[in-house]
CSV table of C-alpha atoms in Angstrom, one decimal:
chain,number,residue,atom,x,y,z
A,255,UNK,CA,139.8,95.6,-53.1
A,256,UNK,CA,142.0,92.3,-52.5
A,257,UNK,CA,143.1,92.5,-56.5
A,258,UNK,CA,144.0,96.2,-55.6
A,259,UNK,CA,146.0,95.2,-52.2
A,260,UNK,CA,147.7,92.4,-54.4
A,261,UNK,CA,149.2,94.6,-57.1
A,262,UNK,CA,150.4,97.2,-54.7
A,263,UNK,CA,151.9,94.3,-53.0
A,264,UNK,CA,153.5,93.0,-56.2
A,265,UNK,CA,155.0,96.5,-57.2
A,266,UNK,CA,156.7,97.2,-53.9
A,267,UNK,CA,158.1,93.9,-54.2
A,268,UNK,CA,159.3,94.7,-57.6
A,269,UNK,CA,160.6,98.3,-56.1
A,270,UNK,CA,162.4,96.5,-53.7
A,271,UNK,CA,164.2,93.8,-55.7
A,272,UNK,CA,165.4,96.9,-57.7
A,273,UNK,CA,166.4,98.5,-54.9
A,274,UNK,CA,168.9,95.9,-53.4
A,275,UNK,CA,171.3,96.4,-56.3
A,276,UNK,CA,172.7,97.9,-59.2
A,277,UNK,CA,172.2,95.4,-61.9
A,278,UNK,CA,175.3,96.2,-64.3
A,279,UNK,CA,176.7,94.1,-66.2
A,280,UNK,CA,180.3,93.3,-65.3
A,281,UNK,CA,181.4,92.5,-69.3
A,282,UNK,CA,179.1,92.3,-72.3
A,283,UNK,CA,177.6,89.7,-72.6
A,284,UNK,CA,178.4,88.8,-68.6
A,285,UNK,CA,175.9,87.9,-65.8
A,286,UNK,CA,174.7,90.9,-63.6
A,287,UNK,CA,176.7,92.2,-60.9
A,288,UNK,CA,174.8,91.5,-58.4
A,289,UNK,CA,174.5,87.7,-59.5
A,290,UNK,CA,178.1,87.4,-59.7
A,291,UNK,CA,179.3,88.8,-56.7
A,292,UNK,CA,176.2,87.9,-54.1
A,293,UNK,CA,178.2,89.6,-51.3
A,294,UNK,CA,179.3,93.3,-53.0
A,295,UNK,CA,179.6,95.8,-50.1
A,296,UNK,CA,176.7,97.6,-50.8
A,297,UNK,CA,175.0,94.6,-49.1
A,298,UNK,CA,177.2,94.3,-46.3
A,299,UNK,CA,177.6,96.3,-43.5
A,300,UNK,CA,181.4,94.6,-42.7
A,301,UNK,CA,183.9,95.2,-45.4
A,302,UNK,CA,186.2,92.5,-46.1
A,303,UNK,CA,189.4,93.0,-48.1
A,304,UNK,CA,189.9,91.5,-51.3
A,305,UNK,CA,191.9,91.8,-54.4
A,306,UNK,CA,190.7,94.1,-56.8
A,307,UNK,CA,190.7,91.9,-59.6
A,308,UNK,CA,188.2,89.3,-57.4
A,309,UNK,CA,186.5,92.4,-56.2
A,310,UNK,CA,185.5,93.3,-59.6
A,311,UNK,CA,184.6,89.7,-60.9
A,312,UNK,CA,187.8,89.7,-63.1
A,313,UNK,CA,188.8,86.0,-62.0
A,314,UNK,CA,188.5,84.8,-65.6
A,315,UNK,CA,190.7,87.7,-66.7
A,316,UNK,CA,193.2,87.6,-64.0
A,317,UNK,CA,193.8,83.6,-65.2
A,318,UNK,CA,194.1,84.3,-68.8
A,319,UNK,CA,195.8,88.1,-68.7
A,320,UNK,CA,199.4,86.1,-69.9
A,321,UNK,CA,198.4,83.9,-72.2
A,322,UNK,CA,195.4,86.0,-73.6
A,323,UNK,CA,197.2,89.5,-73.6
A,324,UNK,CA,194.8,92.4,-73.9
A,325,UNK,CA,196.0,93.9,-77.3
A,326,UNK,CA,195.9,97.4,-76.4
A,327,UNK,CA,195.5,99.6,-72.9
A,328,UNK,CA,194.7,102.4,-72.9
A,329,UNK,CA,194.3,106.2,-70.4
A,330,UNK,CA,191.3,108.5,-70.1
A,331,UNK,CA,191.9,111.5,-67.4
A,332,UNK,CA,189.3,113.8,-66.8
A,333,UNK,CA,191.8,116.1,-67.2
A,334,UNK,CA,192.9,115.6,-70.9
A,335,UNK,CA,189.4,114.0,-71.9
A,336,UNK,CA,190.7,111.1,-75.0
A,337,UNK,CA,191.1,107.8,-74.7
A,338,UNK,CA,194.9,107.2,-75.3
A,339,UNK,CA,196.0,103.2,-75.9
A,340,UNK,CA,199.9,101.9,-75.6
A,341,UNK,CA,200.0,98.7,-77.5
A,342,UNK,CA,203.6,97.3,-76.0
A,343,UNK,CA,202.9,93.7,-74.0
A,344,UNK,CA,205.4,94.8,-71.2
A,345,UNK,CA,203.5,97.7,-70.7
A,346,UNK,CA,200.1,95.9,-70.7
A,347,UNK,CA,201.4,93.1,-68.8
A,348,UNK,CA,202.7,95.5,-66.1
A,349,UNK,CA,199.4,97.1,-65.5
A,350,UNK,CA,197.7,94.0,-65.5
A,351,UNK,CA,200.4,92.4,-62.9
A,352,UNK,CA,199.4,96.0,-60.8
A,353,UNK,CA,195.8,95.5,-60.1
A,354,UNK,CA,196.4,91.8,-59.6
A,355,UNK,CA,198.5,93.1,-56.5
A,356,UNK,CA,196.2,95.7,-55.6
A,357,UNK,CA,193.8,95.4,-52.2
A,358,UNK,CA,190.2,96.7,-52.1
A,359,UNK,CA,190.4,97.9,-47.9
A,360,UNK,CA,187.5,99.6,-47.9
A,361,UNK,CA,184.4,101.9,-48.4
A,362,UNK,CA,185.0,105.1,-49.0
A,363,UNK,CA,182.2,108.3,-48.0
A,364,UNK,CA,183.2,109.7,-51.4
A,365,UNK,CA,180.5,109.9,-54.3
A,366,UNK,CA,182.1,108.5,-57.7
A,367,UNK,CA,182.2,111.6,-60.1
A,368,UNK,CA,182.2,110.7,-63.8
A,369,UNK,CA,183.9,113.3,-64.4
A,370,UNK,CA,186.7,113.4,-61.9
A,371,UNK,CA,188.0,109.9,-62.7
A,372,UNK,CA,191.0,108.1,-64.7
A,373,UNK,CA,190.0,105.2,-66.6
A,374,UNK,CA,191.7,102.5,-67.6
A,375,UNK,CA,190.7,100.2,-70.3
A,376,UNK,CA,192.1,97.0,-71.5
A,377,UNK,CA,191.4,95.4,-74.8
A,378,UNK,CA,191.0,91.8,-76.2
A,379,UNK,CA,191.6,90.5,-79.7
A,380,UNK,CA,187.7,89.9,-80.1
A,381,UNK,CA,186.9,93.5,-79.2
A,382,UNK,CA,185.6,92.8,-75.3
A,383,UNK,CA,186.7,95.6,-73.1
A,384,UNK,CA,187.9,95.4,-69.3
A,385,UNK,CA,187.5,98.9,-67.7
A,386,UNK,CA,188.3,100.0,-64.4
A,387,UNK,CA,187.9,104.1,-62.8
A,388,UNK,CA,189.8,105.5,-60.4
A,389,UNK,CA,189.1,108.8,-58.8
A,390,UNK,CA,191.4,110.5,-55.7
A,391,UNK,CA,193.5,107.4,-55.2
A,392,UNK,CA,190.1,105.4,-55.2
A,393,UNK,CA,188.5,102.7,-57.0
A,394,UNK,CA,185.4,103.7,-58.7
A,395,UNK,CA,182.8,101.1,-59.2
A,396,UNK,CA,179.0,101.0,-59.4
A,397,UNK,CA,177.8,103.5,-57.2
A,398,UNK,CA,180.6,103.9,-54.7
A,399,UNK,CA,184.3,104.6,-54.2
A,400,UNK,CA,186.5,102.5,-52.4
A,401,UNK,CA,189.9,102.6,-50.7
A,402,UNK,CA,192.3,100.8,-52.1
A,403,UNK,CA,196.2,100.2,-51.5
A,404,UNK,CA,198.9,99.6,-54.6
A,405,UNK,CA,198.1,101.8,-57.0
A,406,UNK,CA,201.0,103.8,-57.3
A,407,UNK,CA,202.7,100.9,-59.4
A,408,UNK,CA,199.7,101.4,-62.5
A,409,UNK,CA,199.5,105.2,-61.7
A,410,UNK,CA,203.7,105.4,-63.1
A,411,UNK,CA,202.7,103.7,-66.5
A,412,UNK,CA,203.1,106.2,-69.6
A,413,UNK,CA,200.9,107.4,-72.4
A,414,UNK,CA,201.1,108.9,-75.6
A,415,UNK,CA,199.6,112.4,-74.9
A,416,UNK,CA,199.2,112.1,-71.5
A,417,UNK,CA,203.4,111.8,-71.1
A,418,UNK,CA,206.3,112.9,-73.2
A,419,UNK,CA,208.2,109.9,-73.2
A,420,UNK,CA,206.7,109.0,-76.4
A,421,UNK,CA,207.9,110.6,-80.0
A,422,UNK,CA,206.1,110.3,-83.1
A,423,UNK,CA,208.4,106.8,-83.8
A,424,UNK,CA,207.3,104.9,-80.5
A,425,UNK,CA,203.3,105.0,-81.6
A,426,UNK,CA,204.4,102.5,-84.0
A,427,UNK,CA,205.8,99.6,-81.8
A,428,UNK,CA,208.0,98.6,-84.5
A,429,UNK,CA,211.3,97.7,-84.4
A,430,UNK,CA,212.5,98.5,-87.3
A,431,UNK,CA,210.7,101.9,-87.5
A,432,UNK,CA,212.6,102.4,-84.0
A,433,UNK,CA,215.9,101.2,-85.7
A,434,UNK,CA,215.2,103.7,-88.3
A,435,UNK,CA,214.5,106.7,-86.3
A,436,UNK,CA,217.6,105.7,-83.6
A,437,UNK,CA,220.2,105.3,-87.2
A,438,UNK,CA,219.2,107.8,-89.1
A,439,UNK,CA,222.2,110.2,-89.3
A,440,UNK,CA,224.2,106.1,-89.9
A,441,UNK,CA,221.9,104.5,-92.4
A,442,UNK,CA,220.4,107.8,-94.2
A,443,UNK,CA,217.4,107.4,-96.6
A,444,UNK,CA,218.8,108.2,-100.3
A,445,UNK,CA,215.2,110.2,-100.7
A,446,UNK,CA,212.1,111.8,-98.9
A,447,UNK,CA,208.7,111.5,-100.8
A,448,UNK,CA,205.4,113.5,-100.2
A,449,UNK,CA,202.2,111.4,-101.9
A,450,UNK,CA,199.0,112.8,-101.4
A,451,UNK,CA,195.2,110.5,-101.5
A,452,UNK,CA,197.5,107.5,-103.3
A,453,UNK,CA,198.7,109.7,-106.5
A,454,UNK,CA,202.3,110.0,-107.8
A,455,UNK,CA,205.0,110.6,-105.0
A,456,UNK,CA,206.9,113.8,-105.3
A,457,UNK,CA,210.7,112.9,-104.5
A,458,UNK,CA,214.1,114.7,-103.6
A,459,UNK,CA,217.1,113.4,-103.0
A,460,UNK,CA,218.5,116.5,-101.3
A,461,UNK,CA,220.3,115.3,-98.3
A,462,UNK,CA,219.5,118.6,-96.3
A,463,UNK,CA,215.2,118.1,-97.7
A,464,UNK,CA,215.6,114.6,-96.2
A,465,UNK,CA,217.0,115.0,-92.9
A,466,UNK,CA,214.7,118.3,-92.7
A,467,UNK,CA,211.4,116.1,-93.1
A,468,UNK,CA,212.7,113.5,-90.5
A,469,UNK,CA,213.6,116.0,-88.0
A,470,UNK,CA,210.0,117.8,-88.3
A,471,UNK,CA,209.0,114.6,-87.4
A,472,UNK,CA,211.2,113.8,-84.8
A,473,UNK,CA,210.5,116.9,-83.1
A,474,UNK,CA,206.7,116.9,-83.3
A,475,UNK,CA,204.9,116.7,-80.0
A,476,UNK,CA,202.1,114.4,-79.6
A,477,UNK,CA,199.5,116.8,-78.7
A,478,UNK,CA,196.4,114.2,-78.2
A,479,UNK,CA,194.4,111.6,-79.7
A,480,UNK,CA,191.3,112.1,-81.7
A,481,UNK,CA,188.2,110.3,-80.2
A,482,UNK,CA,186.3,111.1,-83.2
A,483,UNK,CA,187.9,111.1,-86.5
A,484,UNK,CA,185.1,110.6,-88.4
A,485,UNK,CA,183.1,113.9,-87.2
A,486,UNK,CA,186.5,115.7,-86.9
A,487,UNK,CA,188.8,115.5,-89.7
A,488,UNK,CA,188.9,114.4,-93.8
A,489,UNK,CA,189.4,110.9,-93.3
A,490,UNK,CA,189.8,111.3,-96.9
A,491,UNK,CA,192.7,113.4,-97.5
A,492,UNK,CA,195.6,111.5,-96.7
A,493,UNK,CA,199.1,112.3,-96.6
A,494,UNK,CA,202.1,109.8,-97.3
A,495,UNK,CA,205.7,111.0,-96.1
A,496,UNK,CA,207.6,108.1,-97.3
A,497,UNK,CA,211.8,107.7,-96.8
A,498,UNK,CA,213.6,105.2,-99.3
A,499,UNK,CA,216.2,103.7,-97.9
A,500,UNK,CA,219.7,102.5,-100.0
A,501,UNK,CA,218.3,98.8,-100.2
A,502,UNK,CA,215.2,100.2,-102.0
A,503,UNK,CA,212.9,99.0,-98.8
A,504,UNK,CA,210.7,102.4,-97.2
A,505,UNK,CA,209.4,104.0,-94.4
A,506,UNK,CA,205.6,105.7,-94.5
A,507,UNK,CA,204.1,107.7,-92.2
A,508,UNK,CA,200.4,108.8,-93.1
A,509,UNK,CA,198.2,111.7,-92.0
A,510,UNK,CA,194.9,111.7,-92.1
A,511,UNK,CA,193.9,115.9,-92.4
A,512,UNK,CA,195.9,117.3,-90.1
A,513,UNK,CA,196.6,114.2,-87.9
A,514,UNK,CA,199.4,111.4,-88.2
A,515,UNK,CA,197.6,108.1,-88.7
A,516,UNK,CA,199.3,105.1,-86.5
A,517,UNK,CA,197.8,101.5,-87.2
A,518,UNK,CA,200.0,99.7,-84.3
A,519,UNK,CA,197.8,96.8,-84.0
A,520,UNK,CA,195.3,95.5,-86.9
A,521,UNK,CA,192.6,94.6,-84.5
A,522,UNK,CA,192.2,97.3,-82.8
A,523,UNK,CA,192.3,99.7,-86.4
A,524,UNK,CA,193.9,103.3,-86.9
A,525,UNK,CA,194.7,105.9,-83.8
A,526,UNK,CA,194.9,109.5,-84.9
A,527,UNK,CA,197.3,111.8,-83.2
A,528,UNK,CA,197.3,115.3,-82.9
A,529,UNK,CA,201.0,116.9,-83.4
A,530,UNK,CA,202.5,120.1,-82.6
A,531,UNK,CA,204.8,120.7,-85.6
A,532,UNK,CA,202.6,118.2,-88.4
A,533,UNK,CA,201.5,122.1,-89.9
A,534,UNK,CA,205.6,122.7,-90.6
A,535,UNK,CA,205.7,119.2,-92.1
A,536,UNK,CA,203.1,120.0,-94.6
A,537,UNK,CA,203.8,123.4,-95.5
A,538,UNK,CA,207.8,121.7,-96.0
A,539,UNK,CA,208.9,122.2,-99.7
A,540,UNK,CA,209.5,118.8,-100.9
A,541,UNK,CA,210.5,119.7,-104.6
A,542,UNK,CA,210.2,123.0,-105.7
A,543,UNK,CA,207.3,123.7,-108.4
A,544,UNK,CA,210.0,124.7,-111.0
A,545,UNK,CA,211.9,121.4,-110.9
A,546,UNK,CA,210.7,119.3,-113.5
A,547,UNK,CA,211.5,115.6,-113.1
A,548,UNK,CA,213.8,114.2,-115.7
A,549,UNK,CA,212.0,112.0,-118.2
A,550,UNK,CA,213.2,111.3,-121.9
A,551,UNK,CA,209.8,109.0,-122.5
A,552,UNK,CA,209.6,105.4,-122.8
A,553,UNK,CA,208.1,102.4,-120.3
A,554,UNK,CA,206.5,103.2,-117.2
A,555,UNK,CA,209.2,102.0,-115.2
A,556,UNK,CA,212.0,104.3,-116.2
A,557,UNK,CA,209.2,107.0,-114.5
A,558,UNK,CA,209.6,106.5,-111.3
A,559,UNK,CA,212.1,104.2,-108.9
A,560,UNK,CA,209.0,102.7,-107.0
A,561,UNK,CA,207.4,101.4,-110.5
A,562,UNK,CA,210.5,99.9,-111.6
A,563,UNK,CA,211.1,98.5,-107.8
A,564,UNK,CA,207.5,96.6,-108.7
A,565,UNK,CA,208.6,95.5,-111.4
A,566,UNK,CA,211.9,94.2,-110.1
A,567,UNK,CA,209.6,92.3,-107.6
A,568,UNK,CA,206.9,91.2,-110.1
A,569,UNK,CA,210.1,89.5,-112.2
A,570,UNK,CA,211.4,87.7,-109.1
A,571,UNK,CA,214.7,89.9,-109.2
A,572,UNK,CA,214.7,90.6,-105.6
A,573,UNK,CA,216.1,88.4,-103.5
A,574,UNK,CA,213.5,89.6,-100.1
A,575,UNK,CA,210.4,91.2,-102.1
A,576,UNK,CA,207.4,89.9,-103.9
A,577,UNK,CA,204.4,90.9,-105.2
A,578,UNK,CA,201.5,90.3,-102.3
A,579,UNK,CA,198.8,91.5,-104.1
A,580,UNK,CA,197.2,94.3,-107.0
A,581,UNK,CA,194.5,96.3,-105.9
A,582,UNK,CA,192.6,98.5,-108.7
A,583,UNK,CA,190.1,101.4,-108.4
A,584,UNK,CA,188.5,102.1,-111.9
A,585,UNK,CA,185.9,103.7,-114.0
A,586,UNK,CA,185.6,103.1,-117.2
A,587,UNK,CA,183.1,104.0,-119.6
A,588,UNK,CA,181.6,105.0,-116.8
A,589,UNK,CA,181.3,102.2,-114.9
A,590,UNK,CA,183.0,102.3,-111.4
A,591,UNK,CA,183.8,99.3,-109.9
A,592,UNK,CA,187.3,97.7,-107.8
A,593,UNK,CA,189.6,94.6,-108.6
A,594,UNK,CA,191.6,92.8,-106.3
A,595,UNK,CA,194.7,90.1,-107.8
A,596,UNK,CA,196.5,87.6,-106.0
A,597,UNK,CA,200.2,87.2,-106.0
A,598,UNK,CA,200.4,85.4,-109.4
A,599,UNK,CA,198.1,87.3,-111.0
A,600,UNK,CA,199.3,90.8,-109.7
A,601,UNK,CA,203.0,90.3,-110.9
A,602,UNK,CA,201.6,89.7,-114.1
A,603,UNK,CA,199.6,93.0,-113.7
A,604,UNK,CA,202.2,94.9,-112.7
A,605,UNK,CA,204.2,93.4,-115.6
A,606,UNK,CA,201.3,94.5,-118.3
A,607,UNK,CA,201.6,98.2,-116.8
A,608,UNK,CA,205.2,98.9,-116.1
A,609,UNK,CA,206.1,98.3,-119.5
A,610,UNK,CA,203.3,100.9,-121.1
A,611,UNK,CA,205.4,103.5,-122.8
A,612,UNK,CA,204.4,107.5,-122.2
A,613,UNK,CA,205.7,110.5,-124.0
A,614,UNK,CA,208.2,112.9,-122.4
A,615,UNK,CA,206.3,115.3,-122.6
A,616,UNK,CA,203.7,116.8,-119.9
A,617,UNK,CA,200.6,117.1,-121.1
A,618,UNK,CA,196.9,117.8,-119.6
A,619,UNK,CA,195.4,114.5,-118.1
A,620,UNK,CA,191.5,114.3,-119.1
A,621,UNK,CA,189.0,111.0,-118.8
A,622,UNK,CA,188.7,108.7,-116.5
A,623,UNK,CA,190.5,107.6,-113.6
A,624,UNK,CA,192.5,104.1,-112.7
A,625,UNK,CA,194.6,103.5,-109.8
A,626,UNK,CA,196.7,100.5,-109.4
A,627,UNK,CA,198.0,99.6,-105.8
A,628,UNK,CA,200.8,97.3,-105.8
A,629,UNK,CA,201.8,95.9,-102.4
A,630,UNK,CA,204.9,94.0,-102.1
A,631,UNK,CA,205.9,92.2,-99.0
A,632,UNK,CA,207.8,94.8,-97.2
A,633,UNK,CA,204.5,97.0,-97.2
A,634,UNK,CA,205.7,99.2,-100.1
A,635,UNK,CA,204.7,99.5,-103.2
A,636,UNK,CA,204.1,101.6,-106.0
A,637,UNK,CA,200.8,103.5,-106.7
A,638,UNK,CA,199.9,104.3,-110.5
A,639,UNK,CA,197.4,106.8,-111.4
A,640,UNK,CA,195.8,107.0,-114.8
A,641,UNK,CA,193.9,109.9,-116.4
A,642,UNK,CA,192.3,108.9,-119.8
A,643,UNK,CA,195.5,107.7,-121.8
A,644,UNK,CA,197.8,109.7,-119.4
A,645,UNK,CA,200.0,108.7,-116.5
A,646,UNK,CA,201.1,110.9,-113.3
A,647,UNK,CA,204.7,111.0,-112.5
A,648,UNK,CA,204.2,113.5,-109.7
A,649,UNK,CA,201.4,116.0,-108.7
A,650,UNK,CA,201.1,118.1,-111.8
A,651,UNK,CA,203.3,116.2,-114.2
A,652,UNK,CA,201.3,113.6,-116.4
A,653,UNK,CA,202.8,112.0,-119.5
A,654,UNK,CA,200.5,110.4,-122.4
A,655,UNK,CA,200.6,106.7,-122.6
A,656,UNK,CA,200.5,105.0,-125.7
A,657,UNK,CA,196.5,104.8,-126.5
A,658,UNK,CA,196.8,101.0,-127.5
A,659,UNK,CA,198.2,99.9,-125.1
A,660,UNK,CA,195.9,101.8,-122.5
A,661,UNK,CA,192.8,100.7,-124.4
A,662,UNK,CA,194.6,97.2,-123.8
A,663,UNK,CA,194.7,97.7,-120.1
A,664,UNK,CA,191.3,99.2,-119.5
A,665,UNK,CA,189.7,95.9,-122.0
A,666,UNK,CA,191.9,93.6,-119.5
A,667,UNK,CA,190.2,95.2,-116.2
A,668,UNK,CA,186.9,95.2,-116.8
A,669,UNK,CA,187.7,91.2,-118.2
A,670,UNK,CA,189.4,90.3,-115.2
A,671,UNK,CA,186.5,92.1,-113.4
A,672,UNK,CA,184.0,89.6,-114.9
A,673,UNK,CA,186.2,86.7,-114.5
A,674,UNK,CA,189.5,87.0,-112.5
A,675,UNK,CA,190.6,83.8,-113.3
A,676,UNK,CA,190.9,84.7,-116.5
A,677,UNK,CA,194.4,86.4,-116.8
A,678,UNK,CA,194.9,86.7,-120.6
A,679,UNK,CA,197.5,85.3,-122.3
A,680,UNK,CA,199.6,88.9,-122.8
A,681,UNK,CA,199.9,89.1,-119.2
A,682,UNK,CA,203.9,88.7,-118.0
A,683,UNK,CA,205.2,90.1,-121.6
A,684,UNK,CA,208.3,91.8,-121.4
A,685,UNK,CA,208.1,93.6,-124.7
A,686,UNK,CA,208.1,97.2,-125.3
């Protein structure tokens, strides 16, 4: 009977303990709220103010916010239901600066509904995550709502989605993709290129094609921001819209399926935006079927203006632009395998295959596939897609290469993929 009395006595003890707070954790990896903050209101049956930012246990964030900046903030409403992040400092620091200056007065009566709130979250380099819900003008936190003053000043800040002070440009938060966008009709691209999954680019040079792809652009609407890109569009159908300027330098802009693909900030990866007007963009004639691109047949680089851009690179001709690096996708004799080259290495590379001849004429492309990426420093580059012995100008257009040389290249690969240091000695030949 005593053992009995003893472990109900244990377990109500336990049941109480649990009872006296909600052990959250504050941050990952963080002690548990109710460790951290002994005196939260749920305890205490006088409320005293306090900032928000102490009220929450975000001293160690409130000391670091400027010198550690969160590299992305980002909305959730309940009304529009994504997550939608700005990646500008000033806005980031503004918010910040606004709940540092914001006054926890009270407890509210209200009931914190998950679904009624606006959340704001606020992302470090290493991936940690502040968040913090508002709901009715009211701080949402744990298991109750509390009245708060200052929040109009975070409440103004503007999002992609959720405002329409952003265009399609802004998501970038890049200058000189602004400075492109804001001089266009000034400093006019001499071409517009669609490129689809990395193949050949299909160009005009028709003023009235070019400034008809930029102003599809210009106009589309961002509509939302795909939570769930992986479940909800082809991550693997990509679309490159890229504008060469009269310097030779370019301007990409990728969709992913049916959304444009922003990477503002390479720690925090890809954002996928939902357009009104992207369906107009892709249904735009770039180059109608029954132009044929002019090619009397001879070294890769008299193909196409991005090849023989490469190779100006890869040869040190331009002043600005080198080779960064050659990435290569291959199977050959049925073995499927990738190869990565160095600066050095890859101008040589891109040497070896610019200066493969091909035939003028279009021919079927069967085999085997190899695709070089070359990326030069200004993030351009061209992209080179083999088929057997054949080469792709543009979708639909392939040229035979001379089988040799070919048989060459596809020898050199799977060498370099055994032993990359091992260039070969007929790598950098400017012959023929």
């Amino acid at each position: 009977m005593k053992k009995l009395l003893t472990v109900l006595a244990v377990l109500a003890l336990c049941l109480g303990l649990s009872a006296c707070g909600h052990f959250v954790s504050i941050m990952p990896g963080s002690a548990a709220v109710d460790e951290n903050n002994p005196d939260l209101p749920q305890t205490l049956d006088n409320f005293e103010e306090k900032g928000l930012l102490e009220f929450m246990g975000w001293q160690e964030f409130a000391a670091r916010y400027y010198s550690d900046t969160p590299i992305a903030l980002s909305i959730r409403t309940a009304q529009g239901g994504y997550a939608s992040p700005v990646f500008d400092r000033t806005s980031i620091i503004a918010a910040c600066d606004a709940l540092r200056a914001m006054t926890v007065t009270g407890r509210s009566d209200a009931v914190p509904a998950e679904d009624q709130q606006t959340v704001y979250t606020f992302t470090m380099k290493n991936g940690e995550e502040y968040a913090v819900a508002f709901s009715g003008g009211e701080l949402c936190l744990y298991a109750g709502q509390y009245t708060v003053t200052g929040l109009s000043k975070l409440s103004a800040l503007e999002f992609p989605g959720y405002s329409n002070a952003f265009d399609v440009f802004d998501l970038y938060y890049d200058e000189d993709i602004r400075a492109f966008a804001d001089n266009f009709n000034v400093n006019t691209p001499v071409s517009v290129g669609r490129r689809y999954n990395g193949g050949a680019t299909m160009t005009s040079q028709d003023p009235a094609v070019v400034s008809h792809a930029f102003q599809l652009l210009q106009g589309a609407l961002i509509d939302r921001v795909e939570e769930s890109p992986d479940q909800n569009i082809d991550l693997t159908q990509l679309t490159d819209y890229v504008f060469t300027m009269t310097d030779g330098s370019y301007y990409t802009f990728t969709f992913a399926g049916p959304c444009l693909q922003v990477t503002a900030s390479d720690d925090y990866g890809p954002v996928y935006y939902w357009l009104s007007g992207a369906d107009e963009l892709a249904a735009m004639e770039i180059l109608p079927e029954s132009t044929v691109p002019t090619f009397a047949g001879g070294p890769l680089y008299g193909m196409r203006e991005e090849i023989a851009r490469g190779l100006s690179a890869a040869n040190g001709e331009l002043p600005d632009v080198s080779i960064v690096g050659v990435y290569v996708d291959y199977t050959i004799d049925g073995q499927h395998g990738y190869l990565t080259l160095d600066a050095a290495d890859g101008a040589a590379f891109v040497q070896r295959v610019a200066y493969i001849n091909a035939a003028a004429e279009i021919t079927e492309p069967v085999g085997e596939k190899i695709t070089v990426y070359v990326t030069l420093s200004d993030q351009s580059g061209p992209i080179i897609v083999f088929t057997g012995d054949t080469v792709q100008q543009m979708v639909g257009y392939d040229h035979q290469c001379d089988a040799a040389a070919m048989s060459d290249l596809r020898a050199t690969i799977l060498a370099l993929a055994q032993d990359p240091d091992n260039v070969g000695p007929s790598f950098g030949s400017t012959s023929g």
